[in-house]
Structures are given as C-alpha cells and as structure tokens.
Coordinates of C-alpha atoms and ligand atoms in Angstrom, one line a residue:
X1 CA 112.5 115.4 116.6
X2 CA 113.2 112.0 117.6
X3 CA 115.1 110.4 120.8
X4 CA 114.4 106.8 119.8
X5 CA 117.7 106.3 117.7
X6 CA 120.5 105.1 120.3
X7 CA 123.9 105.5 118.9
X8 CA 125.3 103.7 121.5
X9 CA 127.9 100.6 120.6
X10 CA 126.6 98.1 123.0
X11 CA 126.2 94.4 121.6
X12 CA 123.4 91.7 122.2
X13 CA 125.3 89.5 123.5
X14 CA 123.7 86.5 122.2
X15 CA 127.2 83.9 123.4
X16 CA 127.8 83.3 119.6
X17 CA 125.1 81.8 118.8
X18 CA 123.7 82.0 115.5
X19 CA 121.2 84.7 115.4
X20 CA 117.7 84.1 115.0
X21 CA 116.4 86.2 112.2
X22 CA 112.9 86.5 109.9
X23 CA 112.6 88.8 106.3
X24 CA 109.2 90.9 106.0
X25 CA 109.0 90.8 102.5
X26 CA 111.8 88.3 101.6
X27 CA 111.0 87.9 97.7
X28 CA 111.4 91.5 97.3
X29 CA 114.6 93.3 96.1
X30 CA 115.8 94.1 99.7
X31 CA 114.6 91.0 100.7
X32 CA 116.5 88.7 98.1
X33 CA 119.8 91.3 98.9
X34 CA 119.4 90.2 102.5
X35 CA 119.1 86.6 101.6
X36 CA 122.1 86.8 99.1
X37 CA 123.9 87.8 102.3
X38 CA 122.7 85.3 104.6
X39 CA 124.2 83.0 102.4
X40 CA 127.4 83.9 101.9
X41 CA 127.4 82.5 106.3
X42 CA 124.8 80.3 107.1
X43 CA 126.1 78.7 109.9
X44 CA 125.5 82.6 111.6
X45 CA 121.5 82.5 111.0
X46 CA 118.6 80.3 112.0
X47 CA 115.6 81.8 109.9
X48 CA 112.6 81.9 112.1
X49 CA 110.4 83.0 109.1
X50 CA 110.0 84.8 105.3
X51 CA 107.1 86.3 104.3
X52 CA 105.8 87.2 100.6
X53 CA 102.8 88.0 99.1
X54 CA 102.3 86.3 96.3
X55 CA 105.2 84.5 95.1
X56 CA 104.5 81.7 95.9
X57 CA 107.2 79.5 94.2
X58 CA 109.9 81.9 95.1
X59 CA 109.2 82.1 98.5
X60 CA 108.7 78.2 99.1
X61 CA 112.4 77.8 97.1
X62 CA 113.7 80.2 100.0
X63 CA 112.3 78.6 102.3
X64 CA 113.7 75.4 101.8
X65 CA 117.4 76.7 101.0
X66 CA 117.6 78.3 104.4
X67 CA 115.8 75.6 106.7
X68 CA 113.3 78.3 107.9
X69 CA 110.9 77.5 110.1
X70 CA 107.9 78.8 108.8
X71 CA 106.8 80.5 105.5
X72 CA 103.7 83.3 105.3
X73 CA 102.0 84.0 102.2
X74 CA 100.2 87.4 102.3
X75 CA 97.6 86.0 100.0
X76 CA 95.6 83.8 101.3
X77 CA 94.2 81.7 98.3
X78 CA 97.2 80.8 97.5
X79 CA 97.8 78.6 101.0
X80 CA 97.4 75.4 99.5
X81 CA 99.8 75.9 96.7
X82 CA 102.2 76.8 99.0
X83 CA 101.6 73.2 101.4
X84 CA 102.0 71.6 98.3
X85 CA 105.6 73.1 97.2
X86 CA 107.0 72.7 101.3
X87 CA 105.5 69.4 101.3
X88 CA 108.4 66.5 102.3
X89 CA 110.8 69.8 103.9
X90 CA 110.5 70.6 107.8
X91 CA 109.2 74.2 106.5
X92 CA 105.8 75.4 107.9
X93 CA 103.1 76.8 105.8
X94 CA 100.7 79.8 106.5
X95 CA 99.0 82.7 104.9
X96 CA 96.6 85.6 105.3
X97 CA 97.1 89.4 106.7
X98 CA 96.5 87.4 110.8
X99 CA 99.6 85.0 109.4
X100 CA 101.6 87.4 108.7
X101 CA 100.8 89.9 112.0
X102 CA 101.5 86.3 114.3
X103 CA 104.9 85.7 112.5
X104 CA 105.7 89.2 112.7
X105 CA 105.1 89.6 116.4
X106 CA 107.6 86.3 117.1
X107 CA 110.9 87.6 119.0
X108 CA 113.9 87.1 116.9
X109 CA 117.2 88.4 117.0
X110 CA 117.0 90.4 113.4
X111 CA 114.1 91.3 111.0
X112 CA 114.2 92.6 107.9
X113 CA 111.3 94.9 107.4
X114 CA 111.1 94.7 103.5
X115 CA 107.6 94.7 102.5
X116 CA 106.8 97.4 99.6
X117 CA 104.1 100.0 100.7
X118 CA 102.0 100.7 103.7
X119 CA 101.1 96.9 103.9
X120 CA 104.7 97.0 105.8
X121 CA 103.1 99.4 108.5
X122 CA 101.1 96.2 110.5
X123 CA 104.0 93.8 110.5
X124 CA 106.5 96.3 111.3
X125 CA 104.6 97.5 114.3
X126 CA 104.2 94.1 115.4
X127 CA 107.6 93.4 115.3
X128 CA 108.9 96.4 117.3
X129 CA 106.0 95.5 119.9
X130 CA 108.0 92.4 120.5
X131 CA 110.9 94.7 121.1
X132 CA 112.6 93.0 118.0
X133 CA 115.8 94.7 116.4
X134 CA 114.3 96.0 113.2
X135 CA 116.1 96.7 110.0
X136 CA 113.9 99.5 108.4
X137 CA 113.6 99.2 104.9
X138 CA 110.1 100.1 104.6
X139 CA 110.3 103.7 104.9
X140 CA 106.4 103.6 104.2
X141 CA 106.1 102.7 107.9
X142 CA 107.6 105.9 109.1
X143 CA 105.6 107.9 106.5
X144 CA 102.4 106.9 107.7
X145 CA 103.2 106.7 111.4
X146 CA 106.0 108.0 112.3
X147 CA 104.8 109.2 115.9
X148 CA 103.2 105.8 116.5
X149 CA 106.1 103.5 115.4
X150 CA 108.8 105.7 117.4
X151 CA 105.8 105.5 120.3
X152 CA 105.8 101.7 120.4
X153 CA 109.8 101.3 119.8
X154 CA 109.8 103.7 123.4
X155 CA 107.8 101.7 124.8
X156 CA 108.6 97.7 123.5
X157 CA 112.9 98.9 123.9
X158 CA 113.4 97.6 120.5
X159 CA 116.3 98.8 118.4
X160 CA 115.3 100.4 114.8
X161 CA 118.2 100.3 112.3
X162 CA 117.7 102.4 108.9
X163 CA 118.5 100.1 106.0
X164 CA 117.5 103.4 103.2
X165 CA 121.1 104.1 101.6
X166 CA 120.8 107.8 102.5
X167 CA 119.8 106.8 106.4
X168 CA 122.0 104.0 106.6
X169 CA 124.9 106.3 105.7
X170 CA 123.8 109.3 108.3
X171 CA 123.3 106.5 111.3
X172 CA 127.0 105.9 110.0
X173 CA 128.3 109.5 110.4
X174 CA 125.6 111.0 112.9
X175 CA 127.9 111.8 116.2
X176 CA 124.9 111.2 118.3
X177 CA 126.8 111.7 121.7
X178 CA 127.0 115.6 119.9
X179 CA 123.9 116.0 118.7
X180 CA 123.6 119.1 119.8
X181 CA 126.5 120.2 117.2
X182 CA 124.9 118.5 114.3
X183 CA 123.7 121.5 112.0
X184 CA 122.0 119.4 109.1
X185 CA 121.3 116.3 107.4
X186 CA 121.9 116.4 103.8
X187 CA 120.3 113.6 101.6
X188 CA 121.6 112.7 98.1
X189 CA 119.4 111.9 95.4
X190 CA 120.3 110.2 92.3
X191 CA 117.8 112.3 90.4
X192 CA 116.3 109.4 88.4
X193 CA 116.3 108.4 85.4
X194 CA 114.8 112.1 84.4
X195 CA 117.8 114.0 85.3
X196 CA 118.4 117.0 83.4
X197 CA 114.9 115.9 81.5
X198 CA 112.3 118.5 80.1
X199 CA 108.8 118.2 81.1
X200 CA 108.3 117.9 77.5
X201 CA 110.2 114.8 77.8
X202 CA 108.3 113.6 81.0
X203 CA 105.0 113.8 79.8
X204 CA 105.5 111.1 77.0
X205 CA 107.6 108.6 79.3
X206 CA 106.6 105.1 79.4
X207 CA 106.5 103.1 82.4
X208 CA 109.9 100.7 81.3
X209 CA 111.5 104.2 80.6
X210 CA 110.8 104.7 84.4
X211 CA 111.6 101.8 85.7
X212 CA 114.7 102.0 83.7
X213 CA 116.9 104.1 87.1
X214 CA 120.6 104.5 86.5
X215 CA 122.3 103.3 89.5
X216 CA 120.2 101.1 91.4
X217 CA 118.0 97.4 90.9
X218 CA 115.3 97.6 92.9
X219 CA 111.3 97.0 93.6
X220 CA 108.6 98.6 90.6
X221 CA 107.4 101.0 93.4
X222 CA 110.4 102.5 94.6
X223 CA 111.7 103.0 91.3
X224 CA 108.8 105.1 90.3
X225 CA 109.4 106.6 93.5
X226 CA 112.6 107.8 92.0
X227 CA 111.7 108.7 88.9
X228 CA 109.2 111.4 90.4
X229 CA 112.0 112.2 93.3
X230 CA 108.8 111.1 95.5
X231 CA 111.0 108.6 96.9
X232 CA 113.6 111.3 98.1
X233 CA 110.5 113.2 99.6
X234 CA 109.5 109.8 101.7
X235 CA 113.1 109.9 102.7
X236 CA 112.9 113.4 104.1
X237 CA 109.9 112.5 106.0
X238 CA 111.7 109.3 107.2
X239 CA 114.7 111.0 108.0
X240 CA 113.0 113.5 110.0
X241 CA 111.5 110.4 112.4
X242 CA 115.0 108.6 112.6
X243 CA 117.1 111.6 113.5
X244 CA 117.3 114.3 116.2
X245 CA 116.9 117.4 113.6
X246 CA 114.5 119.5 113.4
X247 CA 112.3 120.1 109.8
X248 CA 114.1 122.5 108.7
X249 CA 117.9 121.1 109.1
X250 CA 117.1 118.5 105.9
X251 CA 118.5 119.4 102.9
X252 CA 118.4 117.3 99.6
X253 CA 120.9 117.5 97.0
X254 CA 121.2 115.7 93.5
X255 CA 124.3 113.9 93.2
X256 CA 123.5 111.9 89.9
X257 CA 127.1 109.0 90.6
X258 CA 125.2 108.0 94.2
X259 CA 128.6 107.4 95.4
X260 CA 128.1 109.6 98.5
X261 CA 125.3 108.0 100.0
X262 CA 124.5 111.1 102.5
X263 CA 126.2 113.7 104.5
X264 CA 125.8 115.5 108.0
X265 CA 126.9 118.8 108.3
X266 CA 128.2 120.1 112.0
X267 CA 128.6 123.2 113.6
X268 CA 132.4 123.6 113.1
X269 CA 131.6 123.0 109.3
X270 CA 132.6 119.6 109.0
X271 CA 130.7 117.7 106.7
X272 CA 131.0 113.7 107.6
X273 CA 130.1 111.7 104.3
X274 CA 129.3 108.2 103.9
X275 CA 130.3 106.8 100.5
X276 CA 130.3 103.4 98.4
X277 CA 129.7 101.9 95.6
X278 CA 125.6 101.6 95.2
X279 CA 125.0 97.9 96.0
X280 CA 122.1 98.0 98.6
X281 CA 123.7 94.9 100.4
X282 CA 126.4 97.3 101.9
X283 CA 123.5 99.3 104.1
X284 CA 121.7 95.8 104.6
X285 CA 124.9 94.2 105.4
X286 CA 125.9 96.8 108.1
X287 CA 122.3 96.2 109.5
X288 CA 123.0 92.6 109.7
X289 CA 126.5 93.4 111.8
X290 CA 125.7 96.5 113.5
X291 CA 127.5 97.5 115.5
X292 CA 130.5 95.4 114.1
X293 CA 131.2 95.9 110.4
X294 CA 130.7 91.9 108.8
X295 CA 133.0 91.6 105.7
X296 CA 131.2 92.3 102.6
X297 CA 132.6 91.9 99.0
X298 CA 131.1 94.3 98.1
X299 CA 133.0 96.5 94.6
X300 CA 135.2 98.6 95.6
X301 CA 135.2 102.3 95.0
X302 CA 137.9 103.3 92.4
X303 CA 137.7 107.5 92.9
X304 CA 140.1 107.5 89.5
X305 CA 137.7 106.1 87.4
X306 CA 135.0 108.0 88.6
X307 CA 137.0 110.6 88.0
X308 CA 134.2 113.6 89.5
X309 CA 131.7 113.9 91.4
X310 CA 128.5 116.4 90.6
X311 CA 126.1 118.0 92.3
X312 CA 122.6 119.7 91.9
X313 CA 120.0 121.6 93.6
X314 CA 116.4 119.9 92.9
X315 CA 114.3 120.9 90.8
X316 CA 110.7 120.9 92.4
X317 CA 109.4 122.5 89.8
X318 CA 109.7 120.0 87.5
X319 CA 109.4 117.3 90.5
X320 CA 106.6 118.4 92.6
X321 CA 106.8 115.2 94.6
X322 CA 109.6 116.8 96.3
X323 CA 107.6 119.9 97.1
X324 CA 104.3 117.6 98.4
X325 CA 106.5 115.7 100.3
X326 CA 108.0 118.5 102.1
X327 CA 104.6 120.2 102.9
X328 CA 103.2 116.9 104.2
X329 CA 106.0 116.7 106.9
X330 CA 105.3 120.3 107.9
X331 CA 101.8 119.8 107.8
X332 CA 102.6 116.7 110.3
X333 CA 99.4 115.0 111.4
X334 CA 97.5 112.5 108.6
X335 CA 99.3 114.8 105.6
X336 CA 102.3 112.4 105.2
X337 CA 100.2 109.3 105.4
X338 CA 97.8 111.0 103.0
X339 CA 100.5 111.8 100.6
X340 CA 101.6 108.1 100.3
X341 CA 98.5 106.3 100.0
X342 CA 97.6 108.8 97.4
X343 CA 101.2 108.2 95.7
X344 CA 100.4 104.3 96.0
X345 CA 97.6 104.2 94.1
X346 CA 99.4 107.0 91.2
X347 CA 102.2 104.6 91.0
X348 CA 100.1 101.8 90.5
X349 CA 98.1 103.6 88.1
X350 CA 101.0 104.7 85.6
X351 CA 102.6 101.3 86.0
X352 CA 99.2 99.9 84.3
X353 CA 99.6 102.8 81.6
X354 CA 96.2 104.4 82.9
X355 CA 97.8 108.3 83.4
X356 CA 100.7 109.8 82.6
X357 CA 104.1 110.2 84.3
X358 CA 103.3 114.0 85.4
X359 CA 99.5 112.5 86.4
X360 CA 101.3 111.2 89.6
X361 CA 102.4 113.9 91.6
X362 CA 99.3 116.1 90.4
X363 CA 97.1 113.1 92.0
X364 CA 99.0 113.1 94.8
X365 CA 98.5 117.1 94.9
X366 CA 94.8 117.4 94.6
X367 CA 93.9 114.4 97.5
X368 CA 96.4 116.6 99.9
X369 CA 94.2 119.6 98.9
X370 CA 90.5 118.4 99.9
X371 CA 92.7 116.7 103.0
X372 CA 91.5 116.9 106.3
X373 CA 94.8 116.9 108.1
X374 CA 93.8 115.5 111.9
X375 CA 96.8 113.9 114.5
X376 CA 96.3 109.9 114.3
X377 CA 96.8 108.2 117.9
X378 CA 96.5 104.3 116.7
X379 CA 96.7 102.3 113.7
X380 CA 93.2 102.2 113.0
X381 CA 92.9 105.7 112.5
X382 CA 96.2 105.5 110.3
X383 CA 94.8 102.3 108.3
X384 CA 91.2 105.0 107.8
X385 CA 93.0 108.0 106.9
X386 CA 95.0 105.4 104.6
X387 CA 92.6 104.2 102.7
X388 CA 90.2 107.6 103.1
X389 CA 93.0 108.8 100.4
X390 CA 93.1 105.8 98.3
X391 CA 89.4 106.4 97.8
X392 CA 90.1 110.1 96.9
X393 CA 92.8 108.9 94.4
X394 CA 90.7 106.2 92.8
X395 CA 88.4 108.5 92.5
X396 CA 90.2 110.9 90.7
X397 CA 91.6 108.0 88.8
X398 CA 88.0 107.7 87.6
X399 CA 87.6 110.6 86.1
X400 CA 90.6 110.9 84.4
Ligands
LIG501 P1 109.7 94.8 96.0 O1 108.5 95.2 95.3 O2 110.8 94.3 95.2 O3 109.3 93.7 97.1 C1 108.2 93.9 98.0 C2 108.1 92.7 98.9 O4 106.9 92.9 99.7 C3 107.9 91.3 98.2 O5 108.4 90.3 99.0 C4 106.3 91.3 98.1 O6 105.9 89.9 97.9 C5 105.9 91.8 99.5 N1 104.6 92.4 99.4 C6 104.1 93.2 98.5 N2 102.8 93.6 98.8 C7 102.6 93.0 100.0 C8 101.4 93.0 100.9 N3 100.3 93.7 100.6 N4 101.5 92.3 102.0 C9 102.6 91.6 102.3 N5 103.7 91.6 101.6 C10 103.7 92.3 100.4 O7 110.1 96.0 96.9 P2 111.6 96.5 97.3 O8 112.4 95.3 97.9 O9 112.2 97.3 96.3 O10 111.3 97.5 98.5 C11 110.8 97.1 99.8 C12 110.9 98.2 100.7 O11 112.2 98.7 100.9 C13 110.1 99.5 100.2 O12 109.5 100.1 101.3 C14 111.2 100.4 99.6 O13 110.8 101.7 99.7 C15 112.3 100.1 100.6 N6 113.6 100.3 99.9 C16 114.0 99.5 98.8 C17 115.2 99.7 98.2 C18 115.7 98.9 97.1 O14 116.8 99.0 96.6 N7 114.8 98.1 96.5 C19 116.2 100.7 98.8 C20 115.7 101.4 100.0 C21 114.5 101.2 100.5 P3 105.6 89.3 96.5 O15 107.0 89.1 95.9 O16 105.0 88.0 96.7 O17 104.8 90.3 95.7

C-alpha cells in the first residue's frame, strides 16, 4: 500500500512562466502524443531535452521544431549522425545510456517518462531523484521496482502523476482525503484484439494480427501487451504501487468500447467512473495541467451513438498473463520484475515470428517457476534479477 500519491490541489507556482519540461522517450507513441500537445501552446513550454533510442532523424526533427536544448540518443553509435542533422540549430547533441541518466537527472518543471520497457527504470529514477514532477507512462518502472521508485519519490519530494488511461482516470476519481472509504479499484481492459477469440484462433495469430488492437495507436510492445492482457496484469501491479489499496481490492473487468477508462468503488456503493473517448492525449494532457484541466480538443463522447456499453469478466484461462501477473504482485519481492523481463524478451520474440502467440505467456510462466523470488533493495540488484530472467527466457527461447 502506498502513501506517496498526494491528492492534494496545490500548484507550483512557477509566476507564469513557461514551464520547463523534457520527454523520456519522445519518438515514441506517448511521446509524439505529448509533443502533439506541446504544440498546440508553445509559448507555455521551454523543452530542456528529448530522448530516443534510435531514431535518429525523428528525434533531431523534434528537436529543432521545439527549440530544445539538448537531444540524447540512447544508442551511442549513432552520435555523429545525430551532430550532423542538429548541425547550424542551437540544439545540443549527446548519446549513450550516461547521456541519457545526466539529462534525466536535470530539474525541470515536467517530464514525460515514455521510454518502452525496463530501459525506462534508470531515467525515471533519476528524474524523481531530482525531485522532478514525473508523468508516468512507463509502467515498467513500477513493475520492476515499485518499492524503490516510491522509496526515492519519499525521499527526493517529487510528484509522480500516472499517465496509464486506467490510472490516470482512478487519480481522477480516487477521493484521497477518504481513502479510508475506498473499497476497490476496478480497471477496464479493452480485451484486445482477441476478445471473444478461441485458443484455436490464438495459436495461429500472426504478429500484424496482434498489433492490429481495436481502440488504441500505440507502441509494438504495449500492444502485444494487450493482445496477451499482460498489459492489464502490469497495470494491476502498477496500480497497486500508485494507490492506497491493498492487493486484494483490484479488480479488472473487460469493457471491449474503453469508454470508461476506470472505476473506484466506495464504501456507500458509489462507483466514481472516469470516461472519454480513447485518445491517450486526454490522460497526457491532464498530466500536462494537473491540477487545472488545459483545454484539449479532444472528440467528444456521443453516448447515443455508442449506444451500450458491455462488460466481461476475464478470461485467465485463455489469458494466463493475467493470472502470472497477479501471482507476481502477491509474490512481491523480484517476482514482478521477473515476470516483465521474461515478458520482454517473449514479446520480442513473437514480434520476430520465432514462437507462437500462446509461447508468450508460457515463457513467461516457466522463468517465474525456476524463480528465486528475493526483496531487491537497489537498482543493481533490480538491473541482476532483470537480466537473470532474460537469460532464463533466452534460454528457453533456445530450445524452442
Ligand atoms: P514506443 O515503442 O512507441 O516508444 C518507445 C520510446 O522509447 C521511443 O522513443 C524509443 O526510441 C525509446 N526507447 C526504446 N528503447 C529504449 C532504450 N533501450 N533506451 C532508451 N530509450 C528507448 O512505446 P509507447 O510510446 O507505446 O510506450 C511507452 C511507455 O508508455 C511504455 O512503458 C508503455 O507501456 C506506456 N504506455 C503507452 C501507451 C500508449 O498508448 N502507447 C498507453 C499507456 C502506457 P526509438 O524511437 O528511437 O526506438
């Protein structure tokens, strides 16, 4: 149970100045949503920094359209190609994992923690050591180290803000002066694009098929994330670290529309919903203005059209992700962060066409099962235990 989430309404006052603001993964699908915003008011932001991986020409073209100060390639080789495309701006070039960690651990007004993957973990860290007001897209971070990120944010003072749909909409409706009132969390899940599927169906899938989700454009990973429900079972885990509930008061629920983005149930049987059209700018966009809502033109709902609503229990037999994912968090310890380095390298895996769809979870499955679950106390132990699994799993990889 966490106590790190302050749902107070008090304001940086910062005298109306623009804010000073850096992206974590700015080529990225969150990352490009954020900038989309950005735009729409530049006079509001100076960018301190983006930071990509391996994009270069995206990231440089960024770069240069919003005046930032600095741009960090994760890759290093690819340093002088980026020199070369911010050559004649005022844009500063650097690259490498130390880049990225130095950028990261600037203070800034805003940061958009967007990079896909435990790689996000580092950074993110950094920038809540600064005591930096974080919006948390990287749910990967809480997954591998939830006790250590909530830890630092304790001790830096800086403010976390969940950009996730689902957690952006419970920080929306949580009553946090009556927590004590609040008697669950319920997360929606799409479902996927396998919703109502047979695992007839799901053993043959290919990876487009996959990537191919209903509702929402995002990143390769996250996608896949969905399509095994993995994703929602990060969420629970993340969820859990966000909010003061305990494991056993989050519930998921499929609600294929995602209109309703989340839900918290109270005491007096209430249920607060938050709902909107899915357009991850709306979350990111609250992020940006919390705690004022900025306008956003975002599409309106139009309940008429939509006509109903549905809603489903999951399936964990057919989407054992959920099931792992749940286990993992009551596990505590390594298990979560052993459940998504071993999902990382699945993912990857399928995306390259070398194991099936249903190959993911049961990877993810059999690393959990040789496991030894231990407590992690620092980041090198977490970055171990991380790549202990990813060993398992290429391992397993190998014999398939
Ligand atoms: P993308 O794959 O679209 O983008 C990932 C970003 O991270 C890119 O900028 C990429 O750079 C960078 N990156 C990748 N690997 C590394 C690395 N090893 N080191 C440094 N940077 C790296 O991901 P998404 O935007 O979809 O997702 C980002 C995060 O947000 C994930 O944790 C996801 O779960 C979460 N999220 C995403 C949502 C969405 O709608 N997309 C919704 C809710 C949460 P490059 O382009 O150069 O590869």
């Amino acid at each position: 149970m966490t106590d790190v989430i302050e749902f107070s309404k008090e304001v940086a006052d910062i005298g109306g100045k623009p804010r000073r603001i850096s992206i974590l993964g700015a080529t990225g699908s969150i990352g490009c949503s954020t900038i989309k915003l950005i735009e729409e008011k530049p006079s509001d932001f100076d960018v301190a920094f983006l930071t990509a991986y391996s994009n270069v020409e995206a990231l440089a073209e960024q770069a240069i359209k919003l005046s930032a100060e600095l741009a960090v390639i994760g890759d290093e080789s690819k340093l002088g190609e980026l020199e070369a495309l911010l050559a004649g701006s005022n844009v500063e070039a650097a690259a490498g994992e130390s880049a990225l960690i130095d950028a990261a651990s600037e203070p800034v007004d805003w940061t958009m923690s967007a990079i896909v993957g435990a790689a996000g973990l580092a950074p993110t860290l950094a920038s809540i050591k600064s005591g930096n007001t974080v919006a948390l897209a990287n749910k990967e971070s809480l997954v591998c180290a939830g006790d250590l990120v909530l830890d630092q944010v304790r001790k830096s003072g800086a403010t976390l803000l969940p950009v996730d749909s689902e957690h952006n909409a419970i920080f929306q409706v949580f009553e946090g002066e009556q927590q004590s009132t609040v008697e669950r969390i319920i997360l929606t899940a799409s479902g996927g694009p396998f919703h109502g599927k047979s695992r007839d169906f799901m053993e043959k899938v290919t990876p487009d098929q996959a990537l191919a989700h209903p509702n929402w454009d995002m990143g390769a990973k996250i996608s896949i994330d969905s399509a095994t429900m993995m994703n929602k079972g990060l969420e629970l885990i993340e969820a859990y670290f966000l909010f003061p509930v305990e494991k056993n008061q989050i519930d998921i629920i499929v609600h294929p529309q995602s209109i309703i983005h989340s839900m918290v149930e109270y005491r007096d049987g209430s249920v607060l919903a938050q709902m909107g059209a899915p357009d991850m700018r709306t979350p990111i966009s609250y992020t940006l203005g919390w705690p004022h809502r900025h306008p956003f033109k975002a599409d309106r709902l139009n309940l008429a059209e939509i006509g109903s609503l549905s809603f489903f229990d999951p399936d964990e037999d057919l989407f054992p992700a959920l099931r792992l994912a749940r286990e993992a968090l009551q596990a505590g310890g390594s298990a979560p962060a052993i459940l998504n380095a071993a999902n990382e390298i699945a993912v990857e895996a399928f995306l390259k066409n070398r194991i099936g769809f249903l190959e993911i979870a049961t990877i993810v499955d059999k690393v959990l099962q040789v496991a030894d679950i231990r407590e992690l106390s620092n980041l090198d132990e977490v970055i171990e235990v991380d790549q202990r699994a990813r060993d398992n799993a290429l391992e397993l990889l190998s014999s398939v």
